[in-house]
mmCIF file with all atom_site columns, C-alpha atoms in Angstrom:
data_model
loop_
_atom_site.group_PDB
_atom_site.id
_atom_site.type_symbol
_atom_site.label_atom_id
_atom_site.label_alt_id
_atom_site.label_comp_id
_atom_site.label_asym_id
_atom_site.label_entity_id
_atom_site.label_seq_id
_atom_site.pdbx_PDB_ins_code
_atom_site.Cartn_x
_atom_site.Cartn_y
_atom_site.Cartn_z
_atom_site.occupancy
_atom_site.B_iso_or_equiv
_atom_site.pdbx_formal_charge
_atom_site.auth_seq_id
_atom_site.auth_comp_id
_atom_site.auth_asym_id
_atom_site.auth_atom_id
_atom_site.pdbx_PDB_model_num
ATOM 1   C CA . UNK Z 1 1   ? 0.000   0.000   0.000  1.00 0.00 ? 1   UNK Z CA 1
ATOM 2   C CA . UNK Z 1 2   ? 2.931   2.337   -0.010 1.00 0.00 ? 2   UNK Z CA 1
ATOM 3   C CA . UNK Z 1 3   ? 3.244   2.867   3.726  1.00 0.00 ? 3   UNK Z CA 1
ATOM 4   C CA . UNK Z 1 4   ? 5.530   1.342   6.297  1.00 0.00 ? 4   UNK Z CA 1
ATOM 5   C CA . UNK Z 1 5   ? 3.785   1.370   9.648  1.00 0.00 ? 5   UNK Z CA 1
ATOM 6   C CA . UNK Z 1 6   ? 5.689   0.060   12.636 1.00 0.00 ? 6   UNK Z CA 1
ATOM 7   C CA . UNK Z 1 7   ? 3.893   0.962   15.845 1.00 0.00 ? 7   UNK Z CA 1
ATOM 8   C CA . UNK Z 1 8   ? 2.678   4.489   14.995 1.00 0.00 ? 8   UNK Z CA 1
ATOM 9   C CA . UNK Z 1 9   ? 0.752   6.013   12.105 1.00 0.00 ? 9   UNK Z CA 1
ATOM 10  C CA . UNK Z 1 10  ? -0.859  9.189   10.849 1.00 0.00 ? 10  UNK Z CA 1
ATOM 11  C CA . UNK Z 1 11  ? -4.395  8.747   9.532  1.00 0.00 ? 11  UNK Z CA 1
ATOM 12  C CA . UNK Z 1 12  ? -6.817  10.853  7.551  1.00 0.00 ? 12  UNK Z CA 1
ATOM 13  C CA . UNK Z 1 13  ? -10.537 10.616  7.041  1.00 0.00 ? 13  UNK Z CA 1
ATOM 14  C CA . UNK Z 1 14  ? -10.933 9.804   3.358  1.00 0.00 ? 14  UNK Z CA 1
ATOM 15  C CA . UNK Z 1 15  ? -13.413 11.538  1.104  1.00 0.00 ? 15  UNK Z CA 1
ATOM 16  C CA . UNK Z 1 16  ? -14.013 8.106   -0.442 1.00 0.00 ? 16  UNK Z CA 1
ATOM 17  C CA . UNK Z 1 17  ? -17.013 6.363   1.192  1.00 0.00 ? 17  UNK Z CA 1
ATOM 18  C CA . UNK Z 1 18  ? -17.055 2.686   2.162  1.00 0.00 ? 18  UNK Z CA 1
ATOM 19  C CA . UNK Z 1 19  ? -19.053 0.395   -0.128 1.00 0.00 ? 19  UNK Z CA 1
ATOM 20  C CA . UNK Z 1 20  ? -22.120 -0.425  1.965  1.00 0.00 ? 20  UNK Z CA 1
ATOM 21  C CA . UNK Z 1 21  ? -24.208 -2.303  -0.587 1.00 0.00 ? 21  UNK Z CA 1
ATOM 22  C CA . UNK Z 1 22  ? -23.481 -5.483  1.389  1.00 0.00 ? 22  UNK Z CA 1
ATOM 23  C CA . UNK Z 1 23  ? -22.075 -6.253  4.827  1.00 0.00 ? 23  UNK Z CA 1
ATOM 24  C CA . UNK Z 1 24  ? -18.291 -6.257  5.060  1.00 0.00 ? 24  UNK Z CA 1
ATOM 25  C CA . UNK Z 1 25  ? -18.480 -8.156  8.403  1.00 0.00 ? 25  UNK Z CA 1
ATOM 26  C CA . UNK Z 1 26  ? -17.172 -11.548 7.285  1.00 0.00 ? 26  UNK Z CA 1
ATOM 27  C CA . UNK Z 1 27  ? -15.265 -10.690 4.124  1.00 0.00 ? 27  UNK Z CA 1
ATOM 28  C CA . UNK Z 1 28  ? -14.157 -7.516  2.402  1.00 0.00 ? 28  UNK Z CA 1
ATOM 29  C CA . UNK Z 1 29  ? -15.698 -8.003  -1.030 1.00 0.00 ? 29  UNK Z CA 1
ATOM 30  C CA . UNK Z 1 30  ? -15.025 -4.472  -2.264 1.00 0.00 ? 30  UNK Z CA 1
ATOM 31  C CA . UNK Z 1 31  ? -11.463 -3.164  -2.230 1.00 0.00 ? 31  UNK Z CA 1
ATOM 32  C CA . UNK Z 1 32  ? -11.758 -0.362  -4.782 1.00 0.00 ? 32  UNK Z CA 1
ATOM 33  C CA . UNK Z 1 33  ? -12.962 2.073   -2.114 1.00 0.00 ? 33  UNK Z CA 1
ATOM 34  C CA . UNK Z 1 34  ? -10.180 1.025   0.295  1.00 0.00 ? 34  UNK Z CA 1
ATOM 35  C CA . UNK Z 1 35  ? -7.513  1.399   -2.401 1.00 0.00 ? 35  UNK Z CA 1
ATOM 36  C CA . UNK Z 1 36  ? -8.779  4.824   -3.480 1.00 0.00 ? 36  UNK Z CA 1
ATOM 37  C CA . UNK Z 1 37  ? -8.759  5.985   0.159  1.00 0.00 ? 37  UNK Z CA 1
ATOM 38  C CA . UNK Z 1 38  ? -5.194  4.738   0.624  1.00 0.00 ? 38  UNK Z CA 1
ATOM 39  C CA . UNK Z 1 39  ? -3.952  6.610   -2.436 1.00 0.00 ? 39  UNK Z CA 1
ATOM 40  C CA . UNK Z 1 40  ? -5.747  9.738   -1.238 1.00 0.00 ? 40  UNK Z CA 1
ATOM 41  C CA . UNK Z 1 41  ? -3.984  9.469   2.143  1.00 0.00 ? 41  UNK Z CA 1
ATOM 42  C CA . UNK Z 1 42  ? -0.544  8.984   0.609  1.00 0.00 ? 42  UNK Z CA 1
ATOM 43  C CA . UNK Z 1 43  ? -1.075  11.949  -1.721 1.00 0.00 ? 43  UNK Z CA 1
ATOM 44  C CA . UNK Z 1 44  ? -2.037  14.081  1.318  1.00 0.00 ? 44  UNK Z CA 1
ATOM 45  C CA . UNK Z 1 45  ? 1.063   13.030  3.292  1.00 0.00 ? 45  UNK Z CA 1
ATOM 46  C CA . UNK Z 1 46  ? -0.608  10.580  5.689  1.00 0.00 ? 46  UNK Z CA 1
ATOM 47  C CA . UNK Z 1 47  ? 0.286   6.936   6.269  1.00 0.00 ? 47  UNK Z CA 1
ATOM 48  C CA . UNK Z 1 48  ? -3.249  5.653   5.692  1.00 0.00 ? 48  UNK Z CA 1
ATOM 49  C CA . UNK Z 1 49  ? -6.976  6.462   5.756  1.00 0.00 ? 49  UNK Z CA 1
ATOM 50  C CA . UNK Z 1 50  ? -10.246 5.365   7.259  1.00 0.00 ? 50  UNK Z CA 1
ATOM 51  C CA . UNK Z 1 51  ? -13.584 5.561   5.494  1.00 0.00 ? 51  UNK Z CA 1
ATOM 52  C CA . UNK Z 1 52  ? -17.087 6.632   6.427  1.00 0.00 ? 52  UNK Z CA 1
ATOM 53  C CA . UNK Z 1 53  ? -20.209 4.687   5.497  1.00 0.00 ? 53  UNK Z CA 1
ATOM 54  C CA . UNK Z 1 54  ? -23.308 6.151   3.824  1.00 0.00 ? 54  UNK Z CA 1
ATOM 55  C CA . UNK Z 1 55  ? -24.570 7.319   7.261  1.00 0.00 ? 55  UNK Z CA 1
ATOM 56  C CA . UNK Z 1 56  ? -21.278 9.159   7.954  1.00 0.00 ? 56  UNK Z CA 1
ATOM 57  C CA . UNK Z 1 57  ? -20.139 6.640   10.579 1.00 0.00 ? 57  UNK Z CA 1
ATOM 58  C CA . UNK Z 1 58  ? -16.528 5.482   10.703 1.00 0.00 ? 58  UNK Z CA 1
ATOM 59  C CA . UNK Z 1 59  ? -15.940 1.992   9.293  1.00 0.00 ? 59  UNK Z CA 1
ATOM 60  C CA . UNK Z 1 60  ? -12.383 0.764   8.688  1.00 0.00 ? 60  UNK Z CA 1
ATOM 61  C CA . UNK Z 1 61  ? -9.269  1.316   6.638  1.00 0.00 ? 61  UNK Z CA 1
ATOM 62  C CA . UNK Z 1 62  ? -7.438  -0.717  4.006  1.00 0.00 ? 62  UNK Z CA 1
ATOM 63  C CA . UNK Z 1 63  ? -6.414  -3.849  5.879  1.00 0.00 ? 63  UNK Z CA 1
ATOM 64  C CA . UNK Z 1 64  ? -7.196  -2.808  9.431  1.00 0.00 ? 64  UNK Z CA 1
ATOM 65  C CA . UNK Z 1 65  ? -9.865  -2.118  12.032 1.00 0.00 ? 65  UNK Z CA 1
ATOM 66  C CA . UNK Z 1 66  ? -9.895  1.096   14.027 1.00 0.00 ? 66  UNK Z CA 1
ATOM 67  C CA . UNK Z 1 67  ? -10.414 1.629   17.743 1.00 0.00 ? 67  UNK Z CA 1
ATOM 68  C CA . UNK Z 1 68  ? -10.910 4.665   19.934 1.00 0.00 ? 68  UNK Z CA 1
ATOM 69  C CA . UNK Z 1 69  ? -10.204 5.076   23.634 1.00 0.00 ? 69  UNK Z CA 1
ATOM 70  C CA . UNK Z 1 70  ? -12.358 7.343   25.759 1.00 0.00 ? 70  UNK Z CA 1
ATOM 71  C CA . UNK Z 1 71  ? -11.420 7.186   29.427 1.00 0.00 ? 71  UNK Z CA 1
ATOM 72  C CA . UNK Z 1 72  ? -10.977 3.496   30.188 1.00 0.00 ? 72  UNK Z CA 1
ATOM 73  C CA . UNK Z 1 73  ? -13.305 2.294   27.410 1.00 0.00 ? 73  UNK Z CA 1
ATOM 74  C CA . UNK Z 1 74  ? -12.534 1.035   23.927 1.00 0.00 ? 74  UNK Z CA 1
ATOM 75  C CA . UNK Z 1 75  ? -14.922 1.701   21.046 1.00 0.00 ? 75  UNK Z CA 1
ATOM 76  C CA . UNK Z 1 76  ? -14.845 0.241   17.554 1.00 0.00 ? 76  UNK Z CA 1
ATOM 77  C CA . UNK Z 1 77  ? -17.281 0.498   14.628 1.00 0.00 ? 77  UNK Z CA 1
ATOM 78  C CA . UNK Z 1 78  ? -20.120 -1.995  14.689 1.00 0.00 ? 78  UNK Z CA 1
ATOM 79  C CA . UNK Z 1 79  ? -21.028 -2.069  10.983 1.00 0.00 ? 79  UNK Z CA 1
ATOM 80  C CA . UNK Z 1 80  ? -19.475 -2.217  7.516  1.00 0.00 ? 80  UNK Z CA 1
ATOM 81  C CA . UNK Z 1 81  ? -16.083 -3.460  8.593  1.00 0.00 ? 81  UNK Z CA 1
ATOM 82  C CA . UNK Z 1 82  ? -14.380 -6.822  8.576  1.00 0.00 ? 82  UNK Z CA 1
ATOM 83  C CA . UNK Z 1 83  ? -14.396 -8.637  11.900 1.00 0.00 ? 83  UNK Z CA 1
ATOM 84  C CA . UNK Z 1 84  ? -10.659 -8.466  12.541 1.00 0.00 ? 84  UNK Z CA 1
ATOM 85  C CA . UNK Z 1 85  ? -8.692  -11.101 14.437 1.00 0.00 ? 85  UNK Z CA 1
ATOM 86  C CA . UNK Z 1 86  ? -6.700  -8.596  16.508 1.00 0.00 ? 86  UNK Z CA 1
ATOM 87  C CA . UNK Z 1 87  ? -9.750  -6.553  17.556 1.00 0.00 ? 87  UNK Z CA 1
ATOM 88  C CA . UNK Z 1 88  ? -11.493 -9.795  18.485 1.00 0.00 ? 88  UNK Z CA 1
ATOM 89  C CA . UNK Z 1 89  ? -8.476  -10.706 20.638 1.00 0.00 ? 89  UNK Z CA 1
ATOM 90  C CA . UNK Z 1 90  ? -8.631  -7.308  22.354 1.00 0.00 ? 90  UNK Z CA 1
ATOM 91  C CA . UNK Z 1 91  ? -12.322 -7.867  23.107 1.00 0.00 ? 91  UNK Z CA 1
ATOM 92  C CA . UNK Z 1 92  ? -11.409 -11.063 24.973 1.00 0.00 ? 92  UNK Z CA 1
ATOM 93  C CA . UNK Z 1 93  ? -9.184  -9.197  27.454 1.00 0.00 ? 93  UNK Z CA 1
ATOM 94  C CA . UNK Z 1 94  ? -10.821 -5.751  27.545 1.00 0.00 ? 94  UNK Z CA 1
ATOM 95  C CA . UNK Z 1 95  ? -14.404 -4.573  27.232 1.00 0.00 ? 95  UNK Z CA 1
ATOM 96  C CA . UNK Z 1 96  ? -14.857 -3.346  23.653 1.00 0.00 ? 96  UNK Z CA 1
ATOM 97  C CA . UNK Z 1 97  ? -18.007 -1.433  22.747 1.00 0.00 ? 97  UNK Z CA 1
ATOM 98  C CA . UNK Z 1 98  ? -19.152 -2.003  19.158 1.00 0.00 ? 98  UNK Z CA 1
ATOM 99  C CA . UNK Z 1 99  ? -20.806 1.302   18.359 1.00 0.00 ? 99  UNK Z CA 1
ATOM 100 C CA . UNK Z 1 100 ? -21.750 3.749   15.592 1.00 0.00 ? 100 UNK Z CA 1
ATOM 101 C CA . UNK Z 1 101 ? -18.832 6.185   15.667 1.00 0.00 ? 101 UNK Z CA 1
ATOM 102 C CA . UNK Z 1 102 ? -19.267 9.679   14.272 1.00 0.00 ? 102 UNK Z CA 1
ATOM 103 C CA . UNK Z 1 103 ? -16.321 11.772  13.178 1.00 0.00 ? 103 UNK Z CA 1
ATOM 104 C CA . UNK Z 1 104 ? -16.988 14.144  16.114 1.00 0.00 ? 104 UNK Z CA 1
ATOM 105 C CA . UNK Z 1 105 ? -16.748 11.255  18.562 1.00 0.00 ? 105 UNK Z CA 1
ATOM 106 C CA . UNK Z 1 106 ? -13.499 10.149  16.926 1.00 0.00 ? 106 UNK Z CA 1
ATOM 107 C CA . UNK Z 1 107 ? -11.933 13.609  16.998 1.00 0.00 ? 107 UNK Z CA 1
ATOM 108 C CA . UNK Z 1 108 ? -12.852 13.992  20.695 1.00 0.00 ? 108 UNK Z CA 1
ATOM 109 C CA . UNK Z 1 109 ? -11.446 10.587  21.749 1.00 0.00 ? 109 UNK Z CA 1
ATOM 110 C CA . UNK Z 1 110 ? -8.455  10.344  24.088 1.00 0.00 ? 110 UNK Z CA 1
ATOM 111 C CA . UNK Z 1 111 ? -6.595  7.985   21.744 1.00 0.00 ? 111 UNK Z CA 1
ATOM 112 C CA . UNK Z 1 112 ? -6.975  6.155   18.459 1.00 0.00 ? 112 UNK Z CA 1
ATOM 113 C CA . UNK Z 1 113 ? -5.404  2.931   17.240 1.00 0.00 ? 113 UNK Z CA 1
ATOM 114 C CA . UNK Z 1 114 ? -5.411  0.555   14.291 1.00 0.00 ? 114 UNK Z CA 1
ATOM 115 C CA . UNK Z 1 115 ? -5.424  -3.235  14.510 1.00 0.00 ? 115 UNK Z CA 1
ATOM 116 C CA . UNK Z 1 116 ? -4.258  -5.679  11.897 1.00 0.00 ? 116 UNK Z CA 1
ATOM 117 C CA . UNK Z 1 117 ? -3.186  -9.279  12.082 1.00 0.00 ? 117 UNK Z CA 1
ATOM 118 C CA . UNK Z 1 118 ? 0.303   -8.462  10.819 1.00 0.00 ? 118 UNK Z CA 1
ATOM 119 C CA . UNK Z 1 119 ? 0.699   -5.076  12.496 1.00 0.00 ? 119 UNK Z CA 1
ATOM 120 C CA . UNK Z 1 120 ? -0.965  -5.857  15.820 1.00 0.00 ? 120 UNK Z CA 1
ATOM 121 C CA . UNK Z 1 121 ? -1.927  -2.632  17.678 1.00 0.00 ? 121 UNK Z CA 1
ATOM 122 C CA . UNK Z 1 122 ? -0.711  0.544   15.995 1.00 0.00 ? 122 UNK Z CA 1
ATOM 123 C CA . UNK Z 1 123 ? -0.911  3.902   17.784 1.00 0.00 ? 123 UNK Z CA 1
ATOM 124 C CA . UNK Z 1 124 ? -2.370  6.772   15.775 1.00 0.00 ? 124 UNK Z CA 1
ATOM 125 C CA . UNK Z 1 125 ? -0.402  9.932   16.482 1.00 0.00 ? 125 UNK Z CA 1
ATOM 126 C CA . UNK Z 1 126 ? -2.454  12.196  14.204 1.00 0.00 ? 126 UNK Z CA 1
ATOM 127 C CA . UNK Z 1 127 ? -5.966  11.920  12.763 1.00 0.00 ? 127 UNK Z CA 1
ATOM 128 C CA . UNK Z 1 128 ? -6.577  14.746  10.312 1.00 0.00 ? 128 UNK Z CA 1
ATOM 129 C CA . UNK Z 1 129 ? -5.659  17.793  12.438 1.00 0.00 ? 129 UNK Z CA 1
ATOM 130 C CA . UNK Z 1 130 ? -6.091  16.074  15.818 1.00 0.00 ? 130 UNK Z CA 1
ATOM 131 C CA . UNK Z 1 131 ? -2.906  14.961  17.558 1.00 0.00 ? 131 UNK Z CA 1
ATOM 132 C CA . UNK Z 1 132 ? -3.232  12.262  20.201 1.00 0.00 ? 132 UNK Z CA 1
ATOM 133 C CA . UNK Z 1 133 ? -0.953  12.094  23.223 1.00 0.00 ? 133 UNK Z CA 1
ATOM 134 C CA . UNK Z 1 134 ? 0.457   8.946   24.807 1.00 0.00 ? 134 UNK Z CA 1
ATOM 135 C CA . UNK Z 1 135 ? -2.275  6.887   26.455 1.00 0.00 ? 135 UNK Z CA 1
ATOM 136 C CA . UNK Z 1 136 ? -1.794  4.335   29.240 1.00 0.00 ? 136 UNK Z CA 1
ATOM 137 C CA . UNK Z 1 137 ? -4.470  1.908   28.009 1.00 0.00 ? 137 UNK Z CA 1
ATOM 138 C CA . UNK Z 1 138 ? -3.151  2.079   24.452 1.00 0.00 ? 138 UNK Z CA 1
ATOM 139 C CA . UNK Z 1 139 ? 0.414   1.433   25.648 1.00 0.00 ? 139 UNK Z CA 1
ATOM 140 C CA . UNK Z 1 140 ? -0.899  -1.577  27.592 1.00 0.00 ? 140 UNK Z CA 1
ATOM 141 C CA . UNK Z 1 141 ? -2.644  -2.888  24.447 1.00 0.00 ? 141 UNK Z CA 1
ATOM 142 C CA . UNK Z 1 142 ? 0.533   -2.471  22.383 1.00 0.00 ? 142 UNK Z CA 1
ATOM 143 C CA . UNK Z 1 143 ? 2.594   -4.356  24.958 1.00 0.00 ? 143 UNK Z CA 1
ATOM 144 C CA . UNK Z 1 144 ? 0.104   -7.148  25.690 1.00 0.00 ? 144 UNK Z CA 1
ATOM 145 C CA . UNK Z 1 145 ? -1.819  -7.977  22.520 1.00 0.00 ? 145 UNK Z CA 1
#
Protein backbone atom coordinates (compact mmCIF):
# COMPACT_ATOMS: atom_id res chain seq x y z
CA UNK A 1 0.00 0.00 0.00
CA UNK A 2 2.93 2.34 -0.01
CA UNK A 3 3.24 2.87 3.73
CA UNK A 4 5.53 1.34 6.30
CA UNK A 5 3.78 1.37 9.65
CA UNK A 6 5.69 0.06 12.64
CA UNK A 7 3.89 0.96 15.84
CA UNK A 8 2.68 4.49 14.99
CA UNK A 9 0.75 6.01 12.10
CA UNK A 10 -0.86 9.19 10.85
CA UNK A 11 -4.39 8.75 9.53
CA UNK A 12 -6.82 10.85 7.55
CA UNK A 13 -10.54 10.62 7.04
CA UNK A 14 -10.93 9.80 3.36
CA UNK A 15 -13.41 11.54 1.10
CA UNK A 16 -14.01 8.11 -0.44
CA UNK A 17 -17.01 6.36 1.19
CA UNK A 18 -17.06 2.69 2.16
CA UNK A 19 -19.05 0.40 -0.13
CA UNK A 20 -22.12 -0.42 1.96
CA UNK A 21 -24.21 -2.30 -0.59
CA UNK A 22 -23.48 -5.48 1.39
CA UNK A 23 -22.08 -6.25 4.83
CA UNK A 24 -18.29 -6.26 5.06
CA UNK A 25 -18.48 -8.16 8.40
CA UNK A 26 -17.17 -11.55 7.28
CA UNK A 27 -15.27 -10.69 4.12
CA UNK A 28 -14.16 -7.52 2.40
CA UNK A 29 -15.70 -8.00 -1.03
CA UNK A 30 -15.02 -4.47 -2.26
CA UNK A 31 -11.46 -3.16 -2.23
CA UNK A 32 -11.76 -0.36 -4.78
CA UNK A 33 -12.96 2.07 -2.11
CA UNK A 34 -10.18 1.02 0.30
CA UNK A 35 -7.51 1.40 -2.40
CA UNK A 36 -8.78 4.82 -3.48
CA UNK A 37 -8.76 5.99 0.16
CA UNK A 38 -5.19 4.74 0.62
CA UNK A 39 -3.95 6.61 -2.44
CA UNK A 40 -5.75 9.74 -1.24
CA UNK A 41 -3.98 9.47 2.14
CA UNK A 42 -0.54 8.98 0.61
CA UNK A 43 -1.08 11.95 -1.72
CA UNK A 44 -2.04 14.08 1.32
CA UNK A 45 1.06 13.03 3.29
CA UNK A 46 -0.61 10.58 5.69
CA UNK A 47 0.29 6.94 6.27
CA UNK A 48 -3.25 5.65 5.69
CA UNK A 49 -6.98 6.46 5.76
CA UNK A 50 -10.25 5.36 7.26
CA UNK A 51 -13.58 5.56 5.49
CA UNK A 52 -17.09 6.63 6.43
CA UNK A 53 -20.21 4.69 5.50
CA UNK A 54 -23.31 6.15 3.82
CA UNK A 55 -24.57 7.32 7.26
CA UNK A 56 -21.28 9.16 7.95
CA UNK A 57 -20.14 6.64 10.58
CA UNK A 58 -16.53 5.48 10.70
CA UNK A 59 -15.94 1.99 9.29
CA UNK A 60 -12.38 0.76 8.69
CA UNK A 61 -9.27 1.32 6.64
CA UNK A 62 -7.44 -0.72 4.01
CA UNK A 63 -6.41 -3.85 5.88
CA UNK A 64 -7.20 -2.81 9.43
CA UNK A 65 -9.86 -2.12 12.03
CA UNK A 66 -9.89 1.10 14.03
CA UNK A 67 -10.41 1.63 17.74
CA UNK A 68 -10.91 4.67 19.93
CA UNK A 69 -10.20 5.08 23.63
CA UNK A 70 -12.36 7.34 25.76
CA UNK A 71 -11.42 7.19 29.43
CA UNK A 72 -10.98 3.50 30.19
CA UNK A 73 -13.30 2.29 27.41
CA UNK A 74 -12.53 1.04 23.93
CA UNK A 75 -14.92 1.70 21.05
CA UNK A 76 -14.84 0.24 17.55
CA UNK A 77 -17.28 0.50 14.63
CA UNK A 78 -20.12 -1.99 14.69
CA UNK A 79 -21.03 -2.07 10.98
CA UNK A 80 -19.48 -2.22 7.52
CA UNK A 81 -16.08 -3.46 8.59
CA UNK A 82 -14.38 -6.82 8.58
CA UNK A 83 -14.40 -8.64 11.90
CA UNK A 84 -10.66 -8.47 12.54
CA UNK A 85 -8.69 -11.10 14.44
CA UNK A 86 -6.70 -8.60 16.51
CA UNK A 87 -9.75 -6.55 17.56
CA UNK A 88 -11.49 -9.80 18.48
CA UNK A 89 -8.48 -10.71 20.64
CA UNK A 90 -8.63 -7.31 22.35
CA UNK A 91 -12.32 -7.87 23.11
CA UNK A 92 -11.41 -11.06 24.97
CA UNK A 93 -9.18 -9.20 27.45
CA UNK A 94 -10.82 -5.75 27.55
CA UNK A 95 -14.40 -4.57 27.23
CA UNK A 96 -14.86 -3.35 23.65
CA UNK A 97 -18.01 -1.43 22.75
CA UNK A 98 -19.15 -2.00 19.16
CA UNK A 99 -20.81 1.30 18.36
CA UNK A 100 -21.75 3.75 15.59
CA UNK A 101 -18.83 6.19 15.67
CA UNK A 102 -19.27 9.68 14.27
CA UNK A 103 -16.32 11.77 13.18
CA UNK A 104 -16.99 14.14 16.11
CA UNK A 105 -16.75 11.25 18.56
CA UNK A 106 -13.50 10.15 16.93
CA UNK A 107 -11.93 13.61 17.00
CA UNK A 108 -12.85 13.99 20.69
CA UNK A 109 -11.45 10.59 21.75
CA UNK A 110 -8.45 10.34 24.09
CA UNK A 111 -6.60 7.99 21.74
CA UNK A 112 -6.97 6.15 18.46
CA UNK A 113 -5.40 2.93 17.24
CA UNK A 114 -5.41 0.55 14.29
CA UNK A 115 -5.42 -3.24 14.51
CA UNK A 116 -4.26 -5.68 11.90
CA UNK A 117 -3.19 -9.28 12.08
CA UNK A 118 0.30 -8.46 10.82
CA UNK A 119 0.70 -5.08 12.50
CA UNK A 120 -0.97 -5.86 15.82
CA UNK A 121 -1.93 -2.63 17.68
CA UNK A 122 -0.71 0.54 15.99
CA UNK A 123 -0.91 3.90 17.78
CA UNK A 124 -2.37 6.77 15.78
CA UNK A 125 -0.40 9.93 16.48
CA UNK A 126 -2.45 12.20 14.20
CA UNK A 127 -5.97 11.92 12.76
CA UNK A 128 -6.58 14.75 10.31
CA UNK A 129 -5.66 17.79 12.44
CA UNK A 130 -6.09 16.07 15.82
CA UNK A 131 -2.91 14.96 17.56
CA UNK A 132 -3.23 12.26 20.20
CA UNK A 133 -0.95 12.09 23.22
CA UNK A 134 0.46 8.95 24.81
CA UNK A 135 -2.28 6.89 26.46
CA UNK A 136 -1.79 4.34 29.24
CA UNK A 137 -4.47 1.91 28.01
CA UNK A 138 -3.15 2.08 24.45
CA UNK A 139 0.41 1.43 25.65
CA UNK A 140 -0.90 -1.58 27.59
CA UNK A 141 -2.64 -2.89 24.45
CA UNK A 142 0.53 -2.47 22.38
CA UNK A 143 2.59 -4.36 24.96
CA UNK A 144 0.10 -7.15 25.69
CA UNK A 145 -1.82 -7.98 22.52
